[in-house]
Amino acid sequence: MKAVVVVGIGDDGCVGLSSLAMGAIAMSTVLAGGSRHLDFFPQFEGERIVLKENISSAIDRIAELCQENTVCVLASGDPLFYGIGRMIRKKIGAEHVEFLPAPSSMQRAFSKIGINWEDAKIISLHGRKMRGFVNKLKFHNKIGFFTDASNSPSAIAKYMKKYGEEKWIAYVCENLGSAGETARKFTISELCEASDISDLNVLILIRDESDKRIPATVPYLDEMQYAKRIPKKGLITKKEVRVLSLAALEIRPNSIVWDIGAGSGSVSVEAAHLAYDGEVYAVEIDPEGIEIIEENVLSHKTDNVIVIHGRAPEAIMDLPAPDCVFVGGSKGSLAEIIETSYQKLNPGGRIVVNAITLDNVSEAYSTFKSLGIDQEVILMNISRGQKLADYLRYEALNPIHIFSATKPLQEAT
């Protein structure tokens, strides 16, 4: 037996454990776990370690004791499925740790409602922020949630309702593995009002839309699909320019993106679609623009967009370091925005600047050049087909320069 054995356990306690797991517990001299797990073994006479808020300190203690003791750690279900197993393995080393999993609560939940789960998206909101999960919903028809007291099934339902995500059937599975386990079915509206749900629960959502289509991988949305300023044509990047600019940003699923001078927020929304496990910071100084961005974030259900009201570069100084920076507006501070953004950009990150006026084109080019940045410059001239009686003519859009550059992984010395 290895120095540390991590045993998965359900709410049924010892009854559900295998003989191998029971043997590992019997042979250990140190037993660690949550209070409710330790309570299943009142007869244990060795040292007990309660896993509570300060998990890191407890794991440090386990690492210290396992030098001269056999340690058994009790964990819910499968310790390597959103559990403590990863932290223990990293701290102590895979060669010194053995895992004996039990069925996870998620596995039990899907079994309880009799629905296969190999195609389900699993999201943990246990001890995590809720922001960002609505954006993930549009890519899936079946979701399993780990919840906690703050992110309860009712709180999740209320958050979904805010973004108009109500066409789901919800199953709340409670006290799984115990004699009192239950599974109840709700609409999203019903779940918003539910107040008698056990703290030990798993939430499963099944989409109630047979004709729902998963969105395109790369968005190509017309300007008319966004709220924007009227009667002006609106501060919005045209879809052809948007696609090329987003491609130049090289956005990854977990990217941190800055959209500076966000205007109506169309680039923010589509960047958030691509960075579904990341975050997008939409920076805009105009109060009317802020309202429009927030409207577009709600209507396009991109809750991983954080709207920042302020003037760049001051407004970006304390934001998380970006992997991608898009500059669509500057209010006369283009050089300072480029310099600050490039300085804060993560190594290997991309910066893209759109410039329409000759003044901004000149300023962008000279700023990149003065910083010694190897820049790529594209001039886009787009014309769209427009009907004229029974004929088709072309209508030209404003030419636009797209500057892009990559920050080296290692700065030259």
Tab-separated table of C-alpha atoms in Angstrom:
chain	number	residue	atom	x	y	z
A	1	MET	CA	0.000	0.000	0.000
A	2	LYS	CA	1.286	3.485	-0.841
A	3	ALA	CA	1.966	6.175	1.746
A	4	VAL	CA	-1.326	7.968	1.032
A	5	VAL	CA	-4.545	6.268	-0.032
A	6	VAL	CA	-7.448	8.479	-1.095
A	7	VAL	CA	-10.736	6.658	-0.627
A	8	GLY	CA	-13.942	7.792	-2.274
A	9	ILE	CA	-16.965	7.540	-0.004
A	10	GLY	CA	-20.660	8.217	-0.412
A	11	ASP	CA	-23.338	9.408	1.977
A	12	ASP	CA	-24.051	5.777	2.861
A	13	GLY	CA	-20.681	5.628	4.607
A	14	CYS	CA	-19.057	2.274	5.327
A	15	VAL	CA	-21.912	0.338	3.697
A	16	GLY	CA	-20.897	1.401	0.222
A	17	LEU	CA	-17.159	0.805	0.612
A	18	SER	CA	-15.344	-2.105	-0.968
A	19	SER	CA	-13.259	-4.526	1.105
A	20	LEU	CA	-10.151	-2.947	-0.444
A	21	ALA	CA	-11.205	0.513	0.756
A	22	MET	CA	-12.108	-0.753	4.228
A	23	GLY	CA	-8.742	-2.483	4.434
A	24	ALA	CA	-6.908	0.726	3.525
A	25	ILE	CA	-8.736	2.598	6.301
A	26	ALA	CA	-8.053	-0.183	8.844
A	27	MET	CA	-4.310	-0.169	8.046
A	28	SER	CA	-3.885	3.606	8.245
A	29	THR	CA	-2.545	5.461	11.265
A	30	VAL	CA	-3.804	8.869	10.106
A	31	LEU	CA	-7.325	9.507	8.836
A	32	ALA	CA	-8.233	12.746	7.030
A	33	GLY	CA	-11.561	13.926	5.620
A	34	GLY	CA	-14.541	16.187	6.081
A	35	SER	CA	-16.351	16.080	9.403
A	36	ARG	CA	-19.250	14.048	8.040
A	37	HIS	CA	-16.820	11.536	6.518
A	38	LEU	CA	-14.823	11.151	9.734
A	39	ASP	CA	-18.042	10.643	11.703
A	40	PHE	CA	-18.511	7.308	9.904
A	41	PHE	CA	-15.446	5.986	11.779
A	42	PRO	CA	-15.877	6.815	15.494
A	43	GLN	CA	-13.753	3.796	16.410
A	44	PHE	CA	-10.641	5.093	14.611
A	45	GLU	CA	-7.903	5.687	17.226
A	46	GLY	CA	-5.161	7.342	15.170
A	47	GLU	CA	-4.664	11.029	14.355
A	48	ARG	CA	-7.569	12.741	12.609
A	49	ILE	CA	-7.243	15.650	10.201
A	50	VAL	CA	-10.433	17.585	9.449
A	51	LEU	CA	-10.530	19.019	5.926
A	52	LYS	CA	-12.259	22.379	6.235
A	53	GLU	CA	-11.598	25.878	4.889
A	54	ASN	CA	-7.797	25.784	4.957
A	55	ILE	CA	-7.301	22.786	2.687
A	56	SER	CA	-3.720	23.733	1.774
A	57	SER	CA	-2.553	23.605	5.391
A	58	ALA	CA	-4.257	20.251	5.893
A	59	ILE	CA	-2.543	18.827	2.799
A	60	ASP	CA	0.801	20.160	4.067
A	61	ARG	CA	0.175	18.252	7.298
A	62	ILE	CA	-0.696	15.106	5.346
A	63	ALA	CA	2.526	15.452	3.341
A	64	GLU	CA	4.491	15.752	6.591
A	65	LEU	CA	2.841	12.792	8.312
A	66	CYS	CA	3.018	10.417	5.350
A	67	GLN	CA	6.817	10.327	5.705
A	68	GLU	CA	6.454	7.998	8.704
A	69	ASN	CA	2.760	7.052	8.693
A	70	THR	CA	0.191	5.465	6.449
A	71	VAL	CA	-2.418	8.133	5.685
A	72	CYS	CA	-5.936	7.561	4.407
A	73	VAL	CA	-7.897	10.500	3.008
A	74	LEU	CA	-11.680	10.253	2.734
A	75	ALA	CA	-13.246	12.207	-0.131
A	76	SER	CA	-16.707	12.392	-1.704
A	77	GLY	CA	-17.269	10.063	-4.652
A	78	ASP	CA	-14.416	10.090	-7.129
A	79	PRO	CA	-11.540	12.155	-5.631
A	80	LEU	CA	-10.158	12.882	-9.111
A	81	PHE	CA	-13.480	14.250	-10.427
A	82	TYR	CA	-13.661	17.870	-9.195
A	83	GLY	CA	-12.283	16.571	-5.889
A	84	ILE	CA	-9.291	16.894	-3.601
A	85	GLY	CA	-7.343	14.192	-5.429
A	86	ARG	CA	-5.552	16.554	-7.816
A	87	MET	CA	-4.194	18.707	-4.985
A	88	ILE	CA	-2.932	15.688	-3.039
A	89	ARG	CA	-1.321	14.147	-6.106
A	90	LYS	CA	0.453	17.417	-6.926
A	91	LYS	CA	1.707	17.941	-3.363
A	92	ILE	CA	2.808	14.400	-2.522
A	93	GLY	CA	3.612	12.933	-5.946
A	94	ALA	CA	1.720	10.386	-8.019
A	95	GLU	CA	4.144	7.597	-7.114
A	96	HIS	CA	3.196	7.902	-3.414
A	97	VAL	CA	-0.594	8.163	-3.774
A	98	GLU	CA	-3.230	5.523	-4.530
A	99	PHE	CA	-6.858	6.305	-5.402
A	100	LEU	CA	-9.852	4.099	-4.637
A	101	PRO	CA	-12.863	5.951	-6.111
A	102	ALA	CA	-16.536	5.476	-5.382
A	103	PRO	CA	-19.260	6.514	-7.839
A	104	SER	CA	-19.287	10.315	-8.010
A	105	SER	CA	-22.379	12.236	-6.986
A	106	MET	CA	-22.739	13.285	-10.634
A	107	GLN	CA	-22.747	9.659	-11.749
A	108	ARG	CA	-25.314	8.826	-9.089
A	109	ALA	CA	-27.481	11.792	-10.105
A	110	PHE	CA	-27.720	10.803	-13.770
A	111	SER	CA	-28.391	7.204	-12.727
A	112	LYS	CA	-31.156	8.395	-10.407
A	113	ILE	CA	-33.031	10.150	-13.238
A	114	GLY	CA	-32.175	7.397	-15.756
A	115	ILE	CA	-30.425	9.580	-18.350
A	116	ASN	CA	-27.104	8.789	-20.023
A	117	TRP	CA	-24.364	11.323	-19.329
A	118	GLU	CA	-21.444	10.630	-21.655
A	119	ASP	CA	-22.449	13.697	-23.708
A	120	ALA	CA	-23.088	15.991	-20.732
A	121	LYS	CA	-21.126	19.142	-19.945
A	122	ILE	CA	-20.070	19.168	-16.287
A	123	ILE	CA	-19.722	22.525	-14.542
A	124	SER	CA	-18.602	23.006	-10.955
A	125	LEU	CA	-19.882	26.104	-9.179
A	126	HIS	CA	-18.742	24.753	-5.810
A	127	GLY	CA	-16.679	27.536	-4.278
A	128	ARG	CA	-16.465	29.304	-7.636
A	129	LYS	CA	-17.982	32.390	-9.219
A	130	MET	CA	-21.185	31.966	-11.181
A	131	ARG	CA	-20.262	34.438	-13.915
A	132	GLY	CA	-19.557	32.826	-17.277
A	133	PHE	CA	-21.595	29.637	-17.165
A	134	VAL	CA	-24.578	30.996	-19.137
A	135	ASN	CA	-22.282	31.540	-22.127
A	136	LYS	CA	-21.404	27.825	-22.008
A	137	LEU	CA	-25.051	26.737	-22.017
A	138	LYS	CA	-25.589	27.591	-25.683
A	139	PHE	CA	-23.048	24.962	-26.744
A	140	HIS	CA	-24.697	22.080	-24.880
A	141	ASN	CA	-28.057	20.372	-24.417
A	142	LYS	CA	-27.258	18.515	-21.195
A	143	ILE	CA	-25.495	20.059	-18.177
A	144	GLY	CA	-24.556	18.714	-14.744
A	145	PHE	CA	-23.778	21.206	-11.940
A	146	PHE	CA	-21.955	20.801	-8.669
A	147	THR	CA	-23.454	23.461	-6.399
A	148	ASP	CA	-22.828	25.017	-2.995
A	149	ALA	CA	-24.766	27.113	-0.477
A	150	SER	CA	-24.189	30.362	-2.400
A	151	ASN	CA	-24.578	28.880	-5.869
A	152	SER	CA	-27.638	26.829	-5.010
A	153	PRO	CA	-30.024	25.399	-7.634
A	154	SER	CA	-32.449	28.267	-6.959
A	155	ALA	CA	-29.718	30.899	-7.295
A	156	ILE	CA	-28.532	29.287	-10.535
A	157	ALA	CA	-32.108	29.309	-11.907
A	158	LYS	CA	-32.545	33.006	-11.058
A	159	TYR	CA	-29.265	33.836	-12.783
A	160	MET	CA	-30.343	31.882	-15.878
A	161	LYS	CA	-33.706	33.649	-15.948
A	162	LYS	CA	-31.934	37.025	-15.982
A	163	TYR	CA	-30.373	36.024	-19.326
A	164	GLY	CA	-33.569	34.511	-20.725
A	165	GLU	CA	-32.351	30.906	-20.393
A	166	GLU	CA	-35.603	29.243	-19.353
A	167	LYS	CA	-36.143	26.476	-21.914
A	168	TRP	CA	-34.670	23.764	-19.730
A	169	ILE	CA	-35.975	20.921	-17.587
A	170	ALA	CA	-34.174	20.897	-14.231
A	171	TYR	CA	-33.600	17.851	-12.031
A	172	VAL	CA	-32.389	18.382	-8.474
A	173	CYS	CA	-30.952	15.212	-6.942
A	174	GLU	CA	-30.521	15.405	-3.168
A	175	ASN	CA	-28.715	13.386	-0.491
A	176	LEU	CA	-27.416	10.941	-3.056
A	177	GLY	CA	-26.230	7.608	-1.696
A	178	SER	CA	-28.177	7.967	1.543
A	179	ALA	CA	-31.447	6.356	2.556
A	180	GLY	CA	-33.249	9.655	1.929
A	181	GLU	CA	-32.006	10.368	-1.598
A	182	THR	CA	-34.515	12.052	-3.916
A	183	ALA	CA	-34.749	13.455	-7.431
A	184	ARG	CA	-37.222	16.238	-8.223
A	185	LYS	CA	-38.148	17.796	-11.561
A	186	PHE	CA	-38.647	21.562	-12.052
A	187	THR	CA	-39.102	24.201	-14.694
A	188	ILE	CA	-36.627	27.062	-14.366
A	189	SER	CA	-39.380	29.335	-13.012
A	190	GLU	CA	-40.378	26.718	-10.430
A	191	LEU	CA	-36.765	26.222	-9.399
A	192	CYS	CA	-36.363	29.968	-8.813
A	193	GLU	CA	-38.960	29.708	-6.036
A	194	ALA	CA	-37.769	26.424	-4.469
A	195	SER	CA	-36.610	26.947	-0.891
A	196	ASP	CA	-36.542	23.423	0.562
A	197	ILE	CA	-33.564	21.943	-1.305
A	198	SER	CA	-30.944	20.054	0.686
A	199	ASP	CA	-27.416	21.487	0.749
A	200	LEU	CA	-26.194	18.105	-0.552
A	201	ASN	CA	-27.446	18.237	-4.115
A	202	VAL	CA	-26.555	17.935	-7.790
A	203	LEU	CA	-28.385	19.951	-10.468
A	204	ILE	CA	-28.975	18.546	-13.956
A	205	LEU	CA	-30.353	20.603	-16.853
A	206	ILE	CA	-31.830	19.048	-20.017
A	207	ARG	CA	-32.620	21.451	-22.847
A	208	ASP	CA	-36.332	21.609	-23.651
A	209	GLU	CA	-35.858	22.728	-27.270
A	210	SER	CA	-35.756	19.944	-29.837
A	211	ASP	CA	-34.909	22.374	-32.663
A	212	LYS	CA	-32.119	24.218	-30.822
A	213	ARG	CA	-29.016	24.659	-33.001
A	214	ILE	CA	-25.567	25.011	-31.486
A	215	PRO	CA	-24.056	28.370	-32.518
A	216	ALA	CA	-21.444	28.569	-35.246
A	217	THR	CA	-17.866	28.161	-34.045
A	218	VAL	CA	-16.870	31.506	-35.568
A	219	PRO	CA	-19.578	34.194	-35.218
A	220	TYR	CA	-20.588	36.149	-38.316
A	221	LEU	CA	-23.366	38.340	-37.005
A	222	ASP	CA	-24.836	41.246	-38.937
A	223	GLU	CA	-24.743	44.664	-37.301
A	224	MET	CA	-28.562	44.584	-37.145
A	225	GLN	CA	-28.314	41.779	-34.562
A	226	TYR	CA	-26.790	44.220	-32.077
A	227	ALA	CA	-28.210	47.191	-30.209
A	228	LYS	CA	-26.373	50.355	-31.253
A	229	ARG	CA	-26.740	54.104	-31.299
A	230	ILE	CA	-29.584	55.483	-33.405
A	231	PRO	CA	-30.013	57.526	-35.612
A	232	LYS	CA	-26.283	57.117	-36.228
A	233	LYS	CA	-25.155	53.954	-37.950
A	234	GLY	CA	-23.724	53.154	-34.561
A	235	LEU	CA	-20.309	52.629	-33.044
A	236	ILE	CA	-20.017	49.056	-34.199
A	237	THR	CA	-17.323	47.140	-36.033
A	238	LYS	CA	-18.625	45.802	-39.341
A	239	LYS	CA	-18.954	42.027	-39.465
A	240	GLU	CA	-16.295	41.497	-42.150
A	241	VAL	CA	-13.760	43.536	-40.171
A	242	ARG	CA	-14.884	41.845	-36.962
A	243	VAL	CA	-14.141	38.369	-38.303
A	244	LEU	CA	-10.659	39.274	-39.488
A	245	SER	CA	-9.850	41.183	-36.294
A	246	LEU	CA	-11.000	38.292	-34.094
A	247	ALA	CA	-8.930	35.865	-36.152
A	248	ALA	CA	-5.888	38.142	-35.766
A	249	LEU	CA	-6.359	38.109	-31.976
A	250	GLU	CA	-5.863	34.298	-31.938
A	251	ILE	CA	-8.379	33.894	-29.105
A	252	ARG	CA	-8.298	30.581	-27.226
A	253	PRO	CA	-11.031	29.069	-25.040
A	254	ASN	CA	-9.414	30.319	-21.808
A	255	SER	CA	-8.094	33.671	-23.052
A	256	ILE	CA	-8.308	36.920	-21.105
A	257	VAL	CA	-9.365	39.540	-23.678
A	258	TRP	CA	-9.425	43.337	-23.487
A	259	ASP	CA	-11.730	45.245	-25.853
A	260	ILE	CA	-10.705	48.895	-25.512
A	261	GLY	CA	-13.113	51.477	-26.877
A	262	ALA	CA	-15.764	48.784	-27.025
A	263	GLY	CA	-18.464	50.987	-28.613
A	264	SER	CA	-21.526	48.754	-28.865
A	265	GLY	CA	-19.675	45.674	-27.618
A	266	SER	CA	-19.946	43.520	-30.748
A	267	VAL	CA	-16.272	42.505	-30.598
A	268	SER	CA	-16.604	41.797	-26.860
A	269	VAL	CA	-19.630	39.576	-27.412
A	270	GLU	CA	-17.997	37.544	-30.167
A	271	ALA	CA	-14.677	37.335	-28.326
A	272	ALA	CA	-16.602	35.978	-25.316
A	273	HIS	CA	-18.180	33.363	-27.573
A	274	LEU	CA	-14.690	32.175	-28.545
A	275	ALA	CA	-13.171	32.538	-25.047
A	276	TYR	CA	-15.969	30.587	-23.351
A	277	ASP	CA	-13.679	29.494	-20.483
A	278	GLY	CA	-12.040	32.928	-20.246
A	279	GLU	CA	-13.103	36.514	-19.644
A	280	VAL	CA	-13.570	39.597	-21.794
A	281	TYR	CA	-13.183	43.126	-20.412
A	282	ALA	CA	-15.152	45.675	-22.441
A	283	VAL	CA	-13.731	49.140	-21.715
A	284	GLU	CA	-15.836	52.135	-22.748
A	285	ILE	CA	-15.932	55.744	-21.539
A	286	ASP	CA	-19.328	56.823	-22.914
A	287	PRO	CA	-22.271	56.170	-20.506
A	288	GLU	CA	-24.653	55.531	-23.416
A	289	GLY	CA	-22.164	53.040	-24.810
A	290	ILE	CA	-22.011	51.252	-21.455
A	291	GLU	CA	-25.789	50.783	-21.482
A	292	ILE	CA	-25.712	49.442	-25.038
A	293	ILE	CA	-22.883	47.007	-24.256
A	294	GLU	CA	-24.772	45.707	-21.228
A	295	GLU	CA	-27.892	45.269	-23.383
A	296	ASN	CA	-25.916	43.295	-25.958
A	297	VAL	CA	-24.267	41.159	-23.278
A	298	LEU	CA	-27.715	40.233	-21.951
A	299	SER	CA	-29.319	39.576	-25.333
A	300	HIS	CA	-26.377	37.476	-26.572
A	301	LYS	CA	-26.032	35.706	-23.210
A	302	THR	CA	-22.305	36.318	-22.902
A	303	ASP	CA	-22.036	36.594	-19.136
A	304	ASN	CA	-18.244	36.278	-19.234
A	305	VAL	CA	-18.055	39.889	-20.468
A	306	ILE	CA	-17.130	42.353	-17.709
A	307	VAL	CA	-18.058	45.926	-18.606
A	308	ILE	CA	-15.584	48.589	-17.455
A	309	HIS	CA	-16.742	52.216	-17.459
A	310	GLY	CA	-13.688	54.420	-17.805
A	311	ARG	CA	-11.096	56.005	-20.042
A	312	ALA	CA	-8.106	54.034	-21.252
A	313	PRO	CA	-5.304	53.727	-20.428
A	314	GLU	CA	-6.260	54.623	-16.827
A	315	ALA	CA	-9.174	52.153	-16.841
A	316	ILE	CA	-7.020	49.171	-17.842
A	317	MET	CA	-4.229	49.570	-15.304
A	318	ASP	CA	-5.650	47.142	-12.725
A	319	LEU	CA	-7.280	44.613	-15.050
A	320	PRO	CA	-5.973	41.024	-15.184
A	321	ALA	CA	-3.086	40.646	-17.642
A	322	PRO	CA	-4.528	39.958	-21.116
A	323	ASP	CA	-3.747	37.314	-23.703
A	324	CYS	CA	-5.455	39.365	-26.421
A	325	VAL	CA	-6.010	43.122	-26.735
A	326	PHE	CA	-8.327	44.712	-29.289
A	327	VAL	CA	-8.258	48.495	-29.659
A	328	GLY	CA	-11.267	49.807	-31.523
A	329	GLY	CA	-11.429	53.308	-30.056
A	330	SER	CA	-8.983	55.539	-28.239
A	331	LYS	CA	-10.457	59.035	-27.614
A	332	GLY	CA	-7.126	60.609	-28.578
A	333	SER	CA	-4.954	58.339	-26.430
A	334	LEU	CA	-3.998	55.697	-28.986
A	335	ALA	CA	-0.233	55.770	-28.399
A	336	GLU	CA	-0.619	55.497	-24.613
A	337	ILE	CA	-3.168	52.675	-24.980
A	338	ILE	CA	-0.887	50.674	-27.281
A	339	GLU	CA	2.139	51.199	-25.023
A	340	THR	CA	0.285	50.244	-21.819
A	341	SER	CA	-1.521	47.287	-23.396
A	342	TYR	CA	1.650	45.884	-24.900
A	343	GLN	CA	3.466	46.239	-21.590
A	344	LYS	CA	0.723	44.336	-19.733
A	345	LEU	CA	0.141	41.749	-22.491
A	346	ASN	CA	1.130	38.211	-21.531
A	347	PRO	CA	4.121	36.782	-23.450
A	348	GLY	CA	2.865	35.200	-26.659
A	349	GLY	CA	-0.245	37.392	-26.549
A	350	ARG	CA	-1.676	39.370	-29.461
A	351	ILE	CA	-2.603	43.027	-29.864
A	352	VAL	CA	-4.858	44.209	-32.709
A	353	VAL	CA	-5.653	47.851	-33.511
A	354	ASN	CA	-8.334	49.032	-35.939
A	355	ALA	CA	-7.740	52.494	-37.422
A	356	ILE	CA	-9.961	54.433	-39.844
A	357	THR	CA	-8.638	57.995	-39.817
A	358	LEU	CA	-5.267	58.835	-41.333
A	359	ASP	CA	-4.261	60.372	-38.009
A	360	ASN	CA	-4.842	57.106	-36.119
A	361	VAL	CA	-3.196	55.083	-38.886
A	362	SER	CA	-0.077	57.235	-38.621
A	363	GLU	CA	-0.106	57.157	-34.812
A	364	ALA	CA	-0.585	53.380	-34.624
A	365	TYR	CA	2.192	52.722	-37.148
A	366	SER	CA	4.676	55.068	-35.486
A	367	THR	CA	3.874	53.760	-31.976
A	368	PHE	CA	4.438	50.123	-32.953
A	369	LYS	CA	7.623	51.158	-34.736
A	370	SER	CA	8.962	53.197	-31.802
A	371	LEU	CA	8.377	50.246	-29.470
A	372	GLY	CA	10.349	47.976	-31.778
A	373	ILE	CA	7.306	45.767	-32.346
A	374	ASP	CA	7.218	43.616	-35.464
A	375	GLN	CA	3.804	44.634	-36.826
A	376	GLU	CA	1.543	43.313	-39.558
A	377	VAL	CA	-0.631	45.870	-41.348
A	378	ILE	CA	-3.651	45.139	-43.536
A	379	LEU	CA	-5.787	47.645	-45.417
A	380	MET	CA	-9.354	46.357	-45.878
A	381	ASN	CA	-11.588	47.727	-48.597
A	382	ILE	CA	-14.974	46.024	-48.413
A	383	SER	CA	-17.944	46.537	-50.696
A	384	ARG	CA	-21.308	44.919	-50.090
A	385	GLY	CA	-23.806	43.956	-52.747
A	386	GLN	CA	-26.950	46.127	-52.629
A	387	LYS	CA	-30.133	45.770	-54.642
A	388	LEU	CA	-30.997	48.557	-57.077
A	389	ALA	CA	-34.385	47.788	-58.674
A	390	ASP	CA	-33.739	44.526	-60.558
A	391	TYR	CA	-29.976	45.012	-60.457
A	392	LEU	CA	-27.185	44.517	-57.956
A	393	ARG	CA	-24.690	47.240	-57.216
A	394	TYR	CA	-21.801	47.541	-54.733
A	395	GLU	CA	-21.788	49.880	-51.762
A	396	ALA	CA	-18.327	50.569	-50.312
A	397	LEU	CA	-17.664	50.627	-46.588
A	398	ASN	CA	-15.010	52.828	-45.010
A	399	PRO	CA	-11.503	51.498	-45.632
A	400	ILE	CA	-9.895	50.302	-42.399
A	401	HIS	CA	-6.342	49.494	-41.371
A	402	ILE	CA	-5.803	46.473	-39.101
A	403	PHE	CA	-2.535	46.476	-37.163
A	404	SER	CA	-1.554	43.291	-35.338
A	405	ALA	CA	1.460	42.034	-33.437
A	406	THR	CA	2.564	39.224	-31.137
A	407	LYS	CA	4.482	39.845	-27.926
A	408	PRO	CA	7.528	37.556	-27.935
A	409	LEU	CA	7.685	34.749	-25.410
A	410	GLN	CA	11.032	36.154	-24.358
A	411	GLU	CA	11.912	39.805	-24.726
A	412	ALA	CA	15.107	40.511	-26.626
A	413	THR	CA	18.008	41.578	-24.413
